[in-house]
mmCIF file of C-alpha atoms in Angstrom:
data_model
loop_
_atom_site.group_PDB
_atom_site.id
_atom_site.type_symbol
_atom_site.label_atom_id
_atom_site.label_comp_id
_atom_site.label_asym_id
_atom_site.label_seq_id
_atom_site.Cartn_x
_atom_site.Cartn_y
_atom_site.Cartn_z
ATOM 1 C CA MET I 19 168.725 48.024 65.466
ATOM 2 C CA MET I 20 170.958 44.951 65.182
ATOM 3 C CA LEU I 21 167.904 42.832 64.434
ATOM 4 C CA PHE I 22 167.005 44.990 61.431
ATOM 5 C CA LYS I 23 170.534 44.618 60.052
ATOM 6 C CA LEU I 24 170.323 40.857 60.424
ATOM 7 C CA ILE I 25 166.910 40.724 58.783
ATOM 8 C CA GLY I 26 168.193 42.820 55.872
ATOM 9 C CA ILE I 27 171.256 40.614 55.415
ATOM 10 C CA ALA I 28 169.086 37.501 55.616
ATOM 11 C CA LEU I 29 166.621 38.786 53.038
ATOM 12 C CA ILE I 30 169.406 39.717 50.620
ATOM 13 C CA GLY I 31 170.947 36.293 51.183
ATOM 14 C CA ILE I 32 167.631 34.539 50.587
ATOM 15 C CA VAL I 33 167.141 36.399 47.307
ATOM 16 C CA ALA I 34 170.700 35.570 46.220
ATOM 17 C CA VAL I 35 170.277 31.891 47.128
ATOM 18 C CA SER I 36 166.929 31.716 45.327
ATOM 19 C CA LEU I 37 168.361 33.274 42.176
ATOM 20 C CA LEU I 38 171.405 31.022 42.254
ATOM 21 C CA ARG I 39 169.326 27.872 42.771
ATOM 22 C CA THR I 40 167.553 28.519 39.490
ATOM 23 C CA ALA I 41 170.565 29.747 37.499
ATOM 24 C CA LYS I 42 173.599 27.984 39.022
ATOM 25 C CA PRO I 43 172.512 25.530 41.746
ATOM 26 C CA GLU I 44 176.102 24.536 42.549
ATOM 27 C CA PHE I 45 176.824 28.078 43.800
ATOM 28 C CA ALA I 46 173.772 28.341 46.083
ATOM 29 C CA VAL I 47 175.620 26.692 48.983
ATOM 30 C CA PHE I 48 178.339 29.344 48.748
ATOM 31 C CA ALA I 49 175.693 32.065 48.953
ATOM 32 C CA VAL I 50 174.282 30.429 52.088
ATOM 33 C CA ILE I 51 177.743 30.260 53.647
ATOM 34 C CA GLY I 52 178.517 33.846 52.651
ATOM 35 C CA THR I 53 175.267 35.117 54.109
ATOM 36 C CA GLY I 54 176.001 33.341 57.369
ATOM 37 C CA VAL I 55 179.527 34.722 57.549
ATOM 38 C CA VAL I 56 178.307 38.281 56.981
ATOM 39 C CA MET I 57 175.676 37.815 59.700
ATOM 40 C CA VAL I 58 178.262 36.491 62.173
ATOM 41 C CA ILE I 59 180.634 39.369 61.442
ATOM 42 C CA THR I 60 177.756 41.781 62.040
ATOM 43 C CA LEU I 61 177.046 40.175 65.403
ATOM 44 C CA VAL I 62 180.647 40.182 66.649
ATOM 45 C CA SER I 63 180.436 43.698 68.092
ATOM 46 C CA SER I 64 177.386 42.744 70.147
ATOM 47 C CA LEU I 65 179.018 39.549 71.308
ATOM 48 C CA GLN I 66 182.112 41.405 72.480
ATOM 49 C CA SER I 67 180.127 43.504 74.951
ATOM 50 C CA ALA I 68 178.310 40.417 76.241
ATOM 51 C CA ILE I 69 181.591 38.533 76.679
ATOM 52 C CA LEU I 70 183.122 41.463 78.559
ATOM 53 C CA ALA I 71 180.084 41.657 80.854
ATOM 54 C CA PHE I 72 180.281 37.892 81.430
ATOM 55 C CA ASP I 73 184.014 38.184 82.183
ATOM 56 C CA GLU I 74 183.303 40.910 84.741
ATOM 57 C CA LEU I 75 180.758 38.658 86.460
ATOM 58 C CA VAL I 76 183.284 35.842 86.565
ATOM 59 C CA GLU I 77 185.891 38.136 88.145
ATOM 60 C CA LYS I 78 183.421 39.277 90.811
ATOM 61 C CA SER I 79 182.354 35.720 91.607
ATOM 62 C CA GLY I 80 185.891 34.391 92.025
ATOM 63 C CA ILE I 81 185.268 31.498 89.640
ATOM 64 C CA ASP I 82 188.368 30.116 87.950
ATOM 65 C CA ASP I 83 189.055 31.633 84.526
ATOM 66 C CA ARG I 84 189.329 28.138 83.050
ATOM 67 C CA VAL I 85 185.606 27.665 83.656
ATOM 68 C CA PHE I 86 184.828 30.922 81.875
ATOM 69 C CA THR I 87 187.026 29.949 78.947
ATOM 70 C CA ALA I 88 185.458 26.483 78.749
ATOM 71 C CA VAL I 89 181.916 27.903 78.787
ATOM 72 C CA LEU I 90 182.735 30.315 75.950
ATOM 73 C CA LYS I 91 184.330 27.520 73.935
ATOM 74 C CA ILE I 92 181.296 25.284 74.489
ATOM 75 C CA ILE I 93 178.961 28.053 73.352
ATOM 76 C CA GLY I 94 181.116 28.640 70.275
ATOM 77 C CA ILE I 95 181.233 24.936 69.458
ATOM 78 C CA GLY I 96 177.448 24.743 69.750
ATOM 79 C CA TYR I 97 176.923 27.651 67.395
ATOM 80 C CA LEU I 98 179.509 26.483 64.863
ATOM 81 C CA THR I 99 178.161 22.947 64.903
ATOM 82 C CA GLU I 100 174.587 24.102 64.392
ATOM 83 C CA TYR I 101 175.586 26.449 61.561
ATOM 84 C CA SER I 102 177.719 23.803 59.851
ATOM 85 C CA ALA I 103 174.946 21.238 60.156
ATOM 86 C CA SER I 104 172.484 23.701 58.629
ATOM 87 C CA VAL I 105 174.822 24.302 55.693
ATOM 88 C CA ALA I 106 175.230 20.550 55.225
ATOM 89 C CA THR I 107 171.442 20.109 55.279
ATOM 90 C CA ASP I 108 171.013 22.929 52.750
ATOM 91 C CA ALA I 109 173.586 21.207 50.542
ATOM 92 C CA GLY I 110 171.475 18.036 50.606
ATOM 93 C CA CYS I 111 173.715 16.102 53.000
ATOM 94 C CA ALA I 112 171.354 15.482 55.918
ATOM 95 C CA SER I 113 173.303 12.403 56.981
ATOM 96 C CA VAL I 114 176.519 14.410 57.263
ATOM 97 C CA ALA I 115 174.632 17.095 59.191
ATOM 98 C CA GLN I 116 173.413 14.546 61.736
ATOM 99 C CA LYS I 117 176.900 13.163 62.225
ATOM 100 C CA LEU I 118 178.272 16.665 62.590
ATOM 101 C CA GLN I 119 175.716 17.401 65.298
ATOM 102 C CA LEU I 120 176.631 14.186 67.097
ATOM 103 C CA GLY I 121 180.321 15.096 66.897
ATOM 104 C CA GLY I 122 179.598 18.558 68.288
ATOM 105 C CA LYS I 123 177.660 17.078 71.199
ATOM 106 C CA ILE I 124 180.518 14.712 72.002
ATOM 107 C CA VAL I 125 183.055 17.557 71.913
ATOM 108 C CA ILE I 126 180.809 19.638 74.183
ATOM 109 C CA PHE I 127 180.512 16.704 76.579
ATOM 110 C CA LEU I 128 184.286 16.262 76.678
ATOM 111 C CA MET I 129 184.833 19.968 77.280
ATOM 112 C CA SER I 130 182.248 20.044 80.066
ATOM 113 C CA ILE I 131 184.368 17.683 82.165
ATOM 114 C CA SER I 132 186.599 20.606 83.193
ATOM 115 C CA ILE I 133 183.529 22.575 84.302
ATOM 116 C CA VAL I 134 182.206 19.668 86.340
ATOM 117 C CA THR I 135 185.646 19.226 87.921
ATOM 118 C CA ALA I 136 185.745 22.911 88.863
ATOM 119 C CA LEU I 137 182.227 22.681 90.269
ATOM 120 C CA VAL I 138 183.191 19.707 92.423
ATOM 121 C CA ASP I 139 186.245 21.622 93.647
ATOM 122 C CA VAL I 140 184.087 24.611 94.635
ATOM 123 C CA VAL I 141 181.511 22.434 96.407
ATOM 124 C CA THR I 142 184.256 20.534 98.208
ATOM 125 C CA GLU I 143 185.873 23.792 99.282
ATOM 126 C CA LEU I 144 182.566 25.199 100.501
ATOM 127 C CA THR I 145 181.678 22.105 102.504
ATOM 128 C CA GLY I 146 185.199 21.825 103.930
ATOM 129 C CA LEU I 147 185.608 18.147 103.116
ATOM 130 C CA ILE I 148 189.242 18.526 102.142
#
């Protein structure tokens, strides 16, 4: 059912963007952004249940909460970066979009250091090296 809502929102957004591109091209980018925001708000309820299920798995596994938090932040950064780059591309700024994607990848890399550190701690604990 969620898919049908998203398809409907996307189709309405596409029509609005198409009409604005012919009448007022400077407002088409705002229609793209608005459509994306409405789609994300629609998805939030589904994401909440997935995050709660993921949190429950983390609690059962005994993994540090910092790892869980870092993974969620990395996922969020990936989605936001991809969406922002798409908006920049739609606005005719492909160069900015590429730099935005590079920046997102660097931020994800920097945030993954805490996950790698936690993984090394778990492996070290399991092998009994310390």
